mmCIF file of C-alpha atoms in Angstrom:
data_model
loop_
_atom_site.group_PDB
_atom_site.id
_atom_site.type_symbol
_atom_site.label_atom_id
_atom_site.label_comp_id
_atom_site.label_asym_id
_atom_site.label_seq_id
_atom_site.Cartn_x
_atom_site.Cartn_y
_atom_site.Cartn_z
ATOM 1 C CA MET A 1 -63.454 -126.582 -27.065
ATOM 2 C CA HIS A 2 -60.921 -124.794 -24.848
ATOM 3 C CA LEU A 3 -60.409 -124.905 -21.083
ATOM 4 C CA MET A 4 -59.560 -122.018 -18.786
ATOM 5 C CA LEU A 5 -57.943 -122.897 -15.461
ATOM 6 C CA ASP A 6 -58.173 -120.432 -12.591
ATOM 7 C CA LEU A 7 -56.259 -120.784 -9.328
ATOM 8 C CA GLU A 8 -56.914 -118.520 -6.383
ATOM 9 C CA THR A 9 -54.089 -118.566 -3.864
ATOM 10 C CA TRP A 10 -53.117 -117.205 -0.450
ATOM 11 C CA SER A 11 -49.740 -115.886 -1.685
ATOM 12 C CA THR A 12 -48.037 -114.590 -4.821
ATOM 13 C CA ARG A 13 -45.075 -116.921 -4.311
ATOM 14 C CA PRO A 14 -44.629 -120.120 -6.354
ATOM 15 C CA THR A 15 -45.143 -122.048 -3.099
ATOM 16 C CA ALA A 16 -48.558 -120.433 -2.441
ATOM 17 C CA ALA A 17 -51.325 -122.294 -0.651
ATOM 18 C CA VAL A 18 -54.225 -122.908 -3.045
ATOM 19 C CA ALA A 19 -57.605 -121.469 -2.030
ATOM 20 C CA GLN A 20 -59.719 -122.440 -5.039
ATOM 21 C CA ILE A 21 -59.390 -124.399 -8.285
ATOM 22 C CA ALA A 22 -61.783 -123.737 -11.157
ATOM 23 C CA LEU A 23 -61.886 -125.057 -14.708
ATOM 24 C CA VAL A 24 -64.293 -123.650 -17.296
ATOM 25 C CA PRO A 25 -64.825 -125.031 -20.801
ATOM 26 C CA PHE A 26 -65.511 -122.412 -23.482
ATOM 27 C CA GLU A 27 -65.645 -122.030 -27.240
ATOM 28 C CA PHE A 28 -63.605 -119.318 -28.999
ATOM 29 C CA ARG A 29 -65.710 -119.392 -32.151
ATOM 30 C CA ALA A 30 -68.911 -118.845 -30.180
ATOM 31 C CA ARG A 31 -67.613 -115.477 -28.893
ATOM 32 C CA GLY A 32 -66.355 -116.948 -25.651
ATOM 33 C CA ARG A 33 -69.481 -118.962 -24.909
ATOM 34 C CA VAL A 34 -69.041 -120.643 -21.537
ATOM 35 C CA TYR A 35 -70.526 -124.047 -20.874
ATOM 36 C CA ASN A 36 -71.662 -123.392 -17.298
ATOM 37 C CA GLU A 37 -73.148 -126.840 -16.854
ATOM 38 C CA SER A 38 -69.616 -128.259 -17.025
ATOM 39 C CA VAL A 39 -67.742 -125.924 -14.649
ATOM 40 C CA PHE A 40 -65.295 -127.523 -12.178
ATOM 41 C CA ASN A 41 -64.994 -125.606 -8.909
ATOM 42 C CA LYS A 42 -63.426 -126.738 -5.627
ATOM 43 C CA PHE A 43 -62.540 -124.726 -2.552
ATOM 44 C CA VAL A 44 -59.391 -125.987 -0.848
ATOM 45 C CA LEU A 45 -58.901 -126.236 2.891
ATOM 46 C CA LEU A 46 -56.036 -124.164 4.217
ATOM 47 C CA GLN A 47 -53.895 -126.892 5.794
ATOM 48 C CA ASP A 48 -50.709 -126.596 7.837
ATOM 49 C CA GLY A 49 -47.634 -127.072 5.687
ATOM 50 C CA MET A 50 -49.568 -127.039 2.397
ATOM 51 C CA GLY A 51 -48.254 -123.768 0.970
ATOM 52 C CA ALA A 52 -47.354 -120.192 1.735
ATOM 53 C CA LEU A 53 -49.737 -117.622 3.175
ATOM 54 C CA ASP A 54 -48.798 -113.945 2.834
ATOM 55 C CA GLN A 55 -50.191 -111.064 4.859
ATOM 56 C CA GLY A 56 -50.458 -108.887 1.742
ATOM 57 C CA THR A 57 -52.514 -111.459 -0.143
ATOM 58 C CA LEU A 58 -54.758 -112.084 2.857
ATOM 59 C CA SER A 59 -55.305 -108.316 3.161
ATOM 60 C CA PHE A 60 -56.122 -108.178 -0.562
ATOM 61 C CA TRP A 61 -58.818 -110.843 -0.226
ATOM 62 C CA LEU A 62 -60.264 -109.259 2.904
ATOM 63 C CA GLY A 63 -60.569 -105.999 0.969
ATOM 64 C CA GLN A 64 -62.650 -107.556 -1.822
ATOM 65 C CA GLY A 65 -66.436 -107.527 -2.046
ATOM 66 C CA ASP A 66 -68.672 -109.687 0.112
ATOM 67 C CA LYS A 67 -69.092 -112.406 -2.530
ATOM 68 C CA ALA A 68 -65.348 -112.841 -3.166
ATOM 69 C CA ARG A 69 -64.566 -112.830 0.556
ATOM 70 C CA SER A 70 -67.289 -115.304 1.458
ATOM 71 C CA MET A 71 -66.268 -117.741 -1.281
ATOM 72 C CA LEU A 72 -62.624 -117.868 -0.222
ATOM 73 C CA VAL A 73 -63.486 -118.089 3.468
ATOM 74 C CA GLN A 74 -65.034 -121.491 2.724
ATOM 75 C CA GLY A 75 -61.542 -122.962 2.686
ATOM 76 C CA LEU A 76 -60.889 -121.507 6.124
ATOM 77 C CA GLN A 77 -64.101 -122.865 7.633
ATOM 78 C CA ASN A 78 -63.880 -126.554 6.713
ATOM 79 C CA ASP A 79 -66.270 -126.139 3.756
ATOM 80 C CA GLY A 80 -63.417 -126.879 1.379
ATOM 81 C CA VAL A 81 -61.661 -130.134 0.578
ATOM 82 C CA PRO A 82 -58.022 -131.158 1.079
ATOM 83 C CA LEU A 83 -55.787 -130.149 -1.847
ATOM 84 C CA LEU A 84 -55.097 -133.765 -2.837
ATOM 85 C CA ASP A 85 -58.855 -134.454 -3.042
ATOM 86 C CA ALA A 86 -59.396 -131.353 -5.197
ATOM 87 C CA LEU A 87 -56.592 -132.363 -7.567
ATOM 88 C CA THR A 88 -57.869 -135.947 -7.761
ATOM 89 C CA SER A 89 -61.345 -134.638 -8.646
ATOM 90 C CA LEU A 90 -59.812 -132.391 -11.285
ATOM 91 C CA MET A 91 -58.043 -135.348 -12.889
ATOM 92 C CA THR A 92 -61.307 -137.299 -13.212
ATOM 93 C CA TRP A 93 -63.467 -134.330 -14.236
ATOM 94 C CA PRO A 94 -65.918 -134.223 -16.022
ATOM 95 C CA ALA A 95 -66.552 -137.928 -15.492
ATOM 96 C CA GLU A 96 -67.207 -137.527 -11.767
#
């Protein structure tokens, strides 16, 4: 089994604020079969001092489709979790 990690961020800089963390297990031999029942997905609250936010990246996300925009807005509307909580959950996944 392989794992694919996906980070969505609010900047292209190395110091970017994290918007979403996802981890998906998949099998190469099964033509990329994804094990959806085991997906890790956390939206991260945008917190002061917790990473860079760039106007260009924000404009990019605002220009995406309704689904992409609404998912990332969760971190702006207190539907997300603090970054430390998301990372702690990631470290204990899939046992949580």
